[in-house]
Short mmCIF file of C-alpha atoms in Angstrom, two decimals:
data_model
loop_
_atom_site.label_atom_id
_atom_site.label_comp_id
_atom_site.label_asym_id
_atom_site.label_seq_id
_atom_site.Cartn_x
_atom_site.Cartn_y
_atom_site.Cartn_z
CA MET A 1 171.19 46.79 191.00
CA ALA A 2 171.27 44.19 188.11
CA GLU A 3 168.94 42.30 190.34
CA SER A 4 166.54 45.03 190.92
CA ASN A 5 162.94 44.60 189.60
CA ALA A 6 162.61 48.15 188.34
CA LEU A 7 164.59 49.56 185.38
CA PRO A 8 163.88 53.21 186.42
CA LEU A 9 165.61 52.37 189.71
CA VAL A 10 168.62 50.89 187.90
CA LEU A 11 168.83 54.01 185.73
CA LEU A 12 168.64 56.31 188.60
CA SER A 13 171.42 54.43 190.62
CA GLU A 14 173.56 54.59 187.39
CA GLN A 15 173.15 58.29 187.56
CA PHE A 16 174.17 58.36 191.16
CA ALA A 17 177.29 56.09 190.46
CA LYS A 18 178.60 58.74 187.94
CA LEU A 19 179.10 61.27 190.82
CA PRO A 20 182.59 61.30 192.35
CA GLY A 21 183.23 59.19 195.40
CA ILE A 22 179.97 57.28 194.97
CA GLY A 23 180.35 53.63 194.12
CA MET A 24 177.73 51.30 192.75
CA LYS A 25 176.55 50.05 196.23
CA SER A 26 176.03 53.61 197.57
CA ALA A 27 174.41 54.49 194.45
CA GLN A 28 171.97 51.72 194.87
CA ARG A 29 171.28 52.90 198.39
CA LEU A 30 170.80 56.59 197.29
CA ALA A 31 168.41 55.40 194.55
CA TYR A 32 166.15 53.48 197.06
CA HIS A 33 166.44 56.49 199.39
CA VAL A 34 164.97 58.77 196.49
CA MET A 35 162.10 56.30 196.00
CA SER A 36 161.48 56.44 199.83
CA MET A 37 161.22 60.31 199.66
CA SER A 38 157.81 61.91 198.95
CA LYS A 39 157.18 62.85 195.51
CA GLU A 40 157.36 66.54 196.32
CA ASP A 41 160.94 66.19 197.85
CA ALA A 42 162.00 64.19 194.85
CA GLU A 43 160.72 66.83 192.46
CA ALA A 44 162.51 69.61 194.58
CA PHE A 45 165.75 67.65 194.52
CA ALA A 46 165.44 67.25 190.53
CA ALA A 47 164.52 71.04 190.19
CA ALA A 48 167.61 72.05 192.30
CA ILE A 49 169.83 70.04 189.95
CA VAL A 50 168.27 71.57 186.83
CA ASN A 51 168.21 74.92 188.44
CA VAL A 52 171.96 75.33 188.91
CA HIS A 53 172.53 74.74 185.25
CA LYS A 54 169.80 77.36 184.48
CA THR A 55 170.88 80.04 186.93
CA VAL A 56 174.51 79.53 187.79
CA HIS A 57 177.18 80.71 185.34
CA LEU A 58 180.75 82.08 185.62
CA CYS A 59 181.55 85.58 187.02
CA SER A 60 182.33 87.77 184.17
CA CYS A 61 185.39 88.83 186.21
CA CYS A 62 186.89 86.03 188.44
CA GLN A 63 185.26 83.05 186.66
CA ASN A 64 183.91 81.71 189.86
CA TYR A 65 180.20 80.40 189.97
CA THR A 66 177.69 83.00 190.59
CA ASP A 67 173.98 83.61 189.83
CA LEU A 68 174.60 87.39 189.42
CA PRO A 69 176.18 89.18 186.42
CA MET A 70 179.26 89.59 188.59
CA CYS A 71 180.03 87.76 191.77
CA PRO A 72 179.59 89.43 195.31
CA ILE A 73 183.42 89.30 195.85
CA CYS A 74 184.19 91.05 192.44
CA SER A 75 181.54 93.58 192.92
CA ASP A 76 182.58 94.46 196.79
CA VAL A 77 184.37 97.87 196.74
CA ARG A 78 185.77 97.00 200.14
CA ARG A 79 188.01 94.42 198.74
CA ASP A 80 191.44 94.89 197.45
CA HIS A 81 191.18 94.86 193.67
CA SER A 82 194.86 95.02 193.22
CA THR A 83 195.58 91.51 194.54
CA VAL A 84 194.44 88.48 192.71
CA CYS A 85 194.59 84.92 194.14
CA VAL A 86 194.69 82.46 191.32
CA VAL A 87 193.01 79.07 192.41
CA GLU A 88 192.16 75.80 190.67
CA GLY A 89 188.58 75.71 191.37
CA PRO A 90 185.47 77.39 193.20
CA LYS A 91 186.01 75.13 196.23
CA ASP A 92 189.43 76.82 196.96
CA VAL A 93 187.77 80.22 196.99
CA SER A 94 185.47 78.93 199.70
CA ALA A 95 188.56 77.46 201.53
CA PHE A 96 190.30 80.99 201.37
CA GLU A 97 187.05 82.80 202.45
CA ARG A 98 186.75 80.70 205.39
CA THR A 99 190.05 81.96 206.78
CA ARG A 100 188.43 85.50 206.75
CA GLU A 101 191.94 86.88 206.48
CA TYR A 102 192.21 87.42 202.73
CA LYS A 103 190.75 90.72 201.37
CA GLY A 104 191.83 90.60 197.77
CA THR A 105 190.03 89.03 194.68
CA TYR A 106 190.37 85.69 193.10
CA HIS A 107 190.72 84.24 189.74
CA VAL A 108 189.29 80.62 189.21
CA LEU A 109 191.14 78.60 186.63
CA HIS A 110 188.52 75.61 186.42
CA GLY A 111 191.45 73.18 186.31
CA LEU A 112 195.25 72.88 185.98
CA ILE A 113 197.57 72.25 183.16
CA SER A 114 197.94 68.43 182.67
CA PRO A 115 199.09 67.80 178.93
CA ILE A 116 198.81 64.09 179.82
CA ASP A 117 194.90 64.51 180.48
CA GLY A 118 194.62 66.65 177.44
CA ILE A 119 194.31 69.74 179.54
CA THR A 120 196.46 72.23 177.65
CA PRO A 121 196.74 76.10 178.78
CA ASP A 122 194.04 77.19 176.50
CA LYS A 123 191.42 74.63 178.16
CA ILE A 124 191.72 76.58 181.55
CA ARG A 125 190.84 80.39 182.31
CA ILE A 126 194.17 81.74 181.87
CA LYS A 127 193.24 84.06 178.79
CA GLU A 128 190.57 85.82 181.25
CA LEU A 129 193.41 86.39 183.78
CA LEU A 130 195.51 88.08 181.25
CA GLY A 131 192.64 90.17 180.24
CA ARG A 132 192.12 91.20 183.66
CA ILE A 133 195.75 92.26 184.01
CA ASP A 134 195.59 94.06 180.48
CA LYS A 135 193.02 96.33 181.97
CA GLY A 136 195.44 97.41 184.72
CA GLY A 137 195.11 98.05 188.39
CA ILE A 138 196.49 94.71 189.41
CA SER A 139 199.78 94.75 191.30
CA GLU A 140 200.13 91.21 192.79
CA VAL A 141 199.00 87.78 191.55
CA ILE A 142 199.20 85.00 194.23
CA MET A 143 199.52 81.71 192.60
CA ALA A 144 197.47 79.44 195.15
CA THR A 145 197.27 76.29 193.22
CA ASN A 146 197.98 72.95 195.03
CA PRO A 147 201.55 71.81 195.64
CA THR A 148 201.28 68.89 193.14
CA VAL A 149 202.92 68.38 189.88
CA GLU A 150 200.12 69.98 187.89
CA GLY A 151 199.68 72.74 190.45
CA GLU A 152 203.29 73.61 190.26
CA ALA A 153 203.49 73.50 186.40
CA THR A 154 200.49 75.75 186.18
CA ALA A 155 201.89 78.25 188.70
CA MET A 156 205.30 78.25 186.77
CA TYR A 157 203.45 78.62 183.32
CA ILE A 158 201.15 81.56 184.54
CA SER A 159 204.13 83.17 186.34
CA LYS A 160 206.31 83.11 183.15
CA LEU A 161 203.26 84.70 181.19
CA LEU A 162 202.82 87.46 183.82
CA LYS A 163 206.29 88.72 184.74
CA PRO A 164 206.94 90.43 181.50
CA LEU A 165 203.77 92.38 182.23
CA GLY A 166 205.37 93.91 185.31
CA VAL A 167 203.08 92.12 187.74
CA LYS A 168 204.49 90.70 191.04
CA VAL A 169 203.76 87.05 191.13
CA THR A 170 203.98 85.24 194.45
CA ARG A 171 203.42 81.65 195.57
CA LEU A 172 201.78 80.21 198.64
CA ALA A 173 204.30 79.32 201.40
CA PHE A 174 204.77 75.53 201.92
CA GLY A 175 205.97 73.98 205.17
CA LEU A 176 204.65 72.15 208.21
CA PRO A 177 200.73 72.28 208.63
CA ILE A 178 199.77 73.96 211.87
CA GLY A 179 198.95 71.29 214.43
CA GLY A 180 201.00 68.79 212.52
CA ILE A 181 203.76 66.49 214.12
CA LEU A 182 207.30 66.99 212.70
CA GLU A 183 207.87 63.20 213.02
CA TYR A 184 205.17 62.40 210.64
CA ALA A 185 205.80 64.99 208.03
CA ASP A 186 206.96 63.67 204.53
CA GLU A 187 210.62 64.53 203.54
CA ILE A 188 209.47 67.11 201.01
CA THR A 189 207.24 69.05 203.54
CA LEU A 190 210.07 69.07 205.81
CA TYR A 191 212.61 70.17 203.32
CA LYS A 192 210.36 73.00 202.30
CA ALA A 193 209.82 73.88 206.09
CA LEU A 194 213.50 74.09 206.55
CA GLU A 195 214.21 75.90 203.14
CA ASN A 196 211.47 78.51 203.82
CA ARG A 197 212.32 79.07 207.70
CA SER A 198 211.99 82.65 208.92
CA GLU A 199 213.69 84.69 211.80
CA ILE A 200 211.72 84.64 215.13
CA MET B 1 178.73 76.40 201.31
CA ALA B 2 177.79 79.57 203.40
CA GLU B 3 180.81 81.10 201.56
CA SER B 4 179.52 80.17 197.94
CA ASN B 5 178.63 82.97 195.56
CA ALA B 6 175.70 81.37 194.27
CA LEU B 7 172.43 80.54 196.20
CA PRO B 8 171.27 77.85 193.69
CA LEU B 9 174.49 75.78 194.39
CA VAL B 10 173.93 76.24 198.25
CA LEU B 11 170.36 74.83 197.64
CA LEU B 12 171.58 72.00 195.60
CA SER B 13 174.25 70.98 198.14
CA GLU B 14 171.44 71.08 200.97
CA GLN B 15 169.48 68.63 198.75
CA PHE B 16 172.51 66.37 198.54
CA ALA B 17 173.01 66.70 202.19
CA LYS B 18 169.63 65.17 202.88
CA LEU B 19 170.76 61.93 201.30
CA PRO B 20 171.89 59.18 203.72
CA GLY B 21 175.70 58.96 204.28
CA ILE B 22 176.37 62.41 202.61
CA GLY B 23 177.79 64.99 204.83
CA MET B 24 177.88 68.87 204.15
CA LYS B 25 181.32 68.70 202.60
CA SER B 26 180.63 65.90 200.21
CA ALA B 27 177.36 67.59 199.29
CA GLN B 28 179.33 70.73 198.37
CA ARG B 29 181.59 68.62 196.25
CA LEU B 30 178.56 66.88 194.52
CA ALA B 31 176.96 70.20 193.85
CA TYR B 32 180.00 71.48 192.16
CA HIS B 33 180.22 68.18 190.29
CA VAL B 34 176.70 68.87 188.85
CA MET B 35 177.70 72.38 187.88
CA SER B 36 180.65 70.65 185.94
CA MET B 37 178.38 68.26 184.15
CA SER B 38 176.94 69.26 180.67
CA LYS B 39 173.44 70.76 180.88
CA GLU B 40 172.19 67.66 179.11
CA ASP B 41 173.58 65.34 181.71
CA ALA B 42 172.31 67.22 184.46
CA GLU B 43 168.93 67.18 182.99
CA ALA B 44 169.00 63.46 182.53
CA PHE B 45 169.95 63.11 186.22
CA ALA B 46 167.08 65.20 187.35
CA ALA B 47 164.73 63.30 185.03
CA ALA B 48 165.80 59.86 186.46
CA ILE B 49 164.92 61.09 189.90
CA VAL B 50 161.48 62.36 188.86
CA ASN B 51 160.97 59.16 186.74
CA VAL B 52 161.33 56.74 189.55
CA HIS B 53 158.53 58.35 191.45
CA LYS B 54 156.40 58.57 188.32
CA THR B 55 156.93 54.95 187.11
CA VAL B 56 158.03 52.79 190.09
CA HIS B 57 155.35 51.51 192.61
CA LEU B 58 154.86 48.54 194.78
CA CYS B 59 154.32 45.01 193.30
CA SER B 60 150.71 44.15 194.16
CA CYS B 61 151.93 40.83 195.42
CA CYS B 62 155.33 40.99 197.30
CA GLN B 63 155.37 44.87 197.67
CA ASN B 64 158.80 45.02 196.15
CA TYR B 65 159.50 48.12 193.97
CA THR B 66 158.57 47.41 190.19
CA ASP B 67 157.56 49.44 187.15
CA LEU B 68 155.22 46.58 186.16
CA PRO B 69 151.89 45.74 187.44
CA MET B 70 153.39 42.55 189.17
CA CYS B 71 157.25 42.16 189.66
CA PRO B 72 159.18 39.73 187.50
CA ILE B 73 159.77 37.34 190.37
CA CYS B 74 156.06 37.18 191.34
CA SER B 75 155.06 36.68 187.83
CA ASP B 76 157.88 34.11 187.09
CA VAL B 77 156.00 30.70 186.94
CA ARG B 78 159.40 28.77 187.53
CA ARG B 79 159.65 30.33 191.11
CA ASP B 80 158.27 28.23 194.10
CA HIS B 81 155.38 30.35 195.06
CA SER B 82 154.72 28.13 198.09
CA THR B 83 157.67 29.60 199.90
CA VAL B 84 157.83 33.34 200.93
CA CYS B 85 161.03 35.00 202.29
CA VAL B 86 159.91 37.98 204.42
CA VAL B 87 162.49 40.82 204.34
CA GLU B 88 162.80 44.33 205.71
CA GLY B 89 163.47 46.30 202.41
CA PRO B 90 164.08 45.92 198.61
CA LYS B 91 167.95 45.86 199.23
CA ASP B 92 167.52 42.57 201.02
CA VAL B 93 165.61 41.06 197.97
CA SER B 94 168.69 42.03 195.83
CA ALA B 95 171.07 40.38 198.48
CA PHE B 96 169.08 37.05 198.25
CA GLU B 97 169.01 37.13 194.38
CA ARG B 98 172.75 37.61 194.26
CA THR B 99 173.07 34.15 195.97
CA ARG B 100 171.20 32.60 193.02
CA GLU B 101 170.12 29.75 195.36
CA TYR B 102 166.77 30.89 196.53
CA LYS B 103 164.04 29.90 194.26
CA GLY B 104 160.89 30.92 196.24
CA THR B 105 159.28 34.41 196.39
CA TYR B 106 159.56 37.33 198.67
CA HIS B 107 157.55 39.71 200.83
CA VAL B 108 159.00 43.26 201.47
CA LEU B 109 157.93 44.77 204.71
CA HIS B 110 159.38 48.28 204.08
CA GLY B 111 160.54 48.69 207.67
CA LEU B 112 160.63 46.93 210.90
CA ILE B 113 158.41 47.20 213.99
CA SER B 114 160.05 49.87 216.32
CA PRO B 115 157.48 51.32 218.80
CA ILE B 116 160.20 53.79 219.84
CA ASP B 117 160.35 55.27 216.34
CA GLY B 118 156.54 55.22 216.13
CA ILE B 119 156.71 52.16 213.64
CA THR B 120 153.85 50.15 214.98
CA PRO B 121 152.94 46.86 213.06
CA ASP B 122 150.22 48.71 210.86
CA LYS B 123 152.98 50.97 209.39
CA ILE B 124 154.79 48.07 207.52
CA ARG B 125 153.33 45.67 205.06
CA ILE B 126 152.17 43.03 207.26
CA LYS B 127 148.51 43.03 206.29
CA GLU B 128 149.46 42.44 202.67
CA LEU B 129 151.48 39.48 203.82
CA LEU B 130 148.46 38.00 205.71
CA GLY B 131 146.32 38.80 202.69
CA ARG B 132 148.57 36.58 200.57
CA ILE B 133 148.32 33.67 203.10
CA ASP B 134 144.57 33.97 203.22
CA LYS B 135 144.62 33.33 199.48
CA GLY B 136 146.19 29.88 200.03
CA GLY B 137 149.07 28.08 198.53
CA ILE B 138 151.84 29.23 200.85
CA SER B 139 153.39 26.52 203.05
CA GLU B 140 156.42 28.24 204.48
CA VAL B 141 157.34 31.58 205.36
CA ILE B 142 160.94 32.29 206.11
CA MET B 143 161.66 35.47 208.44
CA ALA B 144 164.68 36.94 206.97
CA THR B 145 164.79 40.14 208.95
CA ASN B 146 168.24 41.27 210.39
CA PRO B 147 169.51 39.82 213.65
CA THR B 148 168.89 43.15 215.44
CA VAL B 149 166.32 44.07 218.30
CA GLU B 150 163.98 45.35 215.77
CA GLY B 151 164.49 42.51 213.31
CA GLU B 152 164.12 39.95 216.03
CA ALA B 153 160.92 41.74 217.51
CA THR B 154 159.34 41.72 213.84
CA ALA B 155 160.14 38.03 213.23
CA MET B 156 158.61 37.11 216.48
CA TYR B 157 155.50 39.34 215.96
CA ILE B 158 154.87 38.06 212.45
CA SER B 159 155.54 34.40 213.31
CA LYS B 160 152.90 34.58 216.20
CA LEU B 161 150.31 35.89 213.67
CA LEU B 162 151.12 33.22 211.04
CA LYS B 163 151.31 30.13 213.37
CA PRO B 164 147.71 29.90 214.03
CA LEU B 165 147.02 29.95 210.21
CA GLY B 166 148.88 26.58 209.81
CA VAL B 167 151.84 28.03 207.97
CA LYS B 168 155.41 26.76 208.71
CA VAL B 169 157.33 29.82 210.00
CA THR B 170 161.32 29.58 209.77
CA ARG B 171 164.18 31.86 210.68
CA LEU B 172 167.49 32.36 208.99
CA ALA B 173 170.40 30.67 210.65
CA PHE B 174 172.95 32.66 212.63
CA GLY B 175 176.46 31.71 213.16
CA LEU B 176 180.02 32.47 212.18
CA PRO B 177 180.09 34.23 208.81
CA ILE B 178 182.02 32.29 206.36
CA GLY B 179 185.69 33.46 206.01
CA GLY B 180 185.31 35.10 209.37
CA ILE B 181 187.82 34.43 212.25
CA LEU B 182 186.53 32.74 215.44
CA GLU B 183 188.78 34.96 217.62
CA TYR B 184 187.17 38.10 216.33
CA ALA B 185 183.56 36.96 216.50
CA ASP B 186 181.43 38.72 219.15
CA GLU B 187 179.99 36.66 221.99
CA ILE B 188 176.42 36.38 220.88
CA THR B 189 177.32 35.33 217.37
CA LEU B 190 179.73 32.63 218.84
CA TYR B 191 176.98 31.48 221.25
CA LYS B 192 174.64 31.21 218.27
CA ALA B 193 177.24 29.20 216.25
CA LEU B 194 177.60 26.82 219.21
CA GLU B 195 174.01 26.59 219.99
CA ASN B 196 173.09 25.87 216.23
CA ARG B 197 175.90 23.35 215.68
CA SER B 198 175.11 20.61 213.32
CA GLU B 199 176.72 17.06 212.96
CA ILE B 200 179.26 16.61 210.24
#
């Protein structure tokens, strides 16, 4: 965009390029697209961006994004409030909700422990999880972080904090993905699938 | 995003999904990213969107986007104002400028003739091109639209309008791309490369 004739277009494409997964070339294309939108549509787009910051905040209970004082899941009496599924981010809540099988509640950490990136345990929402357990009524905490180094470390760290409190801590099962082909599975997945085998 | 707990986030991801090349899943990810930005950064992003519509308009001469009354290329006395390169959109101007070889000026059509999509010749900036030629001083018009059906049709249509005005009309050369492999070239490109062969 250095070749562009209009500085505001350069500035807008730089804004787009800051978004994850959008390179400089896509950013340029998006900036030109915004220019080709009607003034009203562009203003609606800008307003939507400002609006999420004005109206969306963290649920006072599970820390997920919501525009209500408490999110619909935490305030739903039909959900099982004794089971808490601990996830890295709000996207993971969406993923579990799509299964339509999980009836418990969630706790969103907003990150994983990663000392190399400066993310120490106090930077993520662990304190809030301990607060919920202190209040009582929670019997099981499911650690549903990703099976990565950071996900495993976070799950281990939290489980060590929770066990002395008398809460059952569980971890998601790891194994072959449904529809996956054994031949193409990596060694660690296959080992996990073997290790966690169950009787049929 | 139907599973999201916050309507403003759903609305923002719908705005992102309207952009070209961004599906519903990427749009969700971008909306969550905006939420994770600081309030100031989000406001700067929104302001950049509104700002392009406030300050950027079409150059009175070449119809490219600019925030000045006349774009830097049209107002540059060192450029050759007798040669006009006619392109589909502002992105094509950037592409030619990157070559650093072209010293003439441009004319941006903002589209190609495509009756099937309702884009008749009066919908693109052909009138403005004729106006520039009427003013005199232009000796060559290079038709630099894409080698597609619409690009060819537009080049043909404009060249038929310009020839009676005594202006030399040329078309970009088509052939093998530099660094391309002959074996993988499509038939039409290969035919064009053969047809337009030159003595060495």
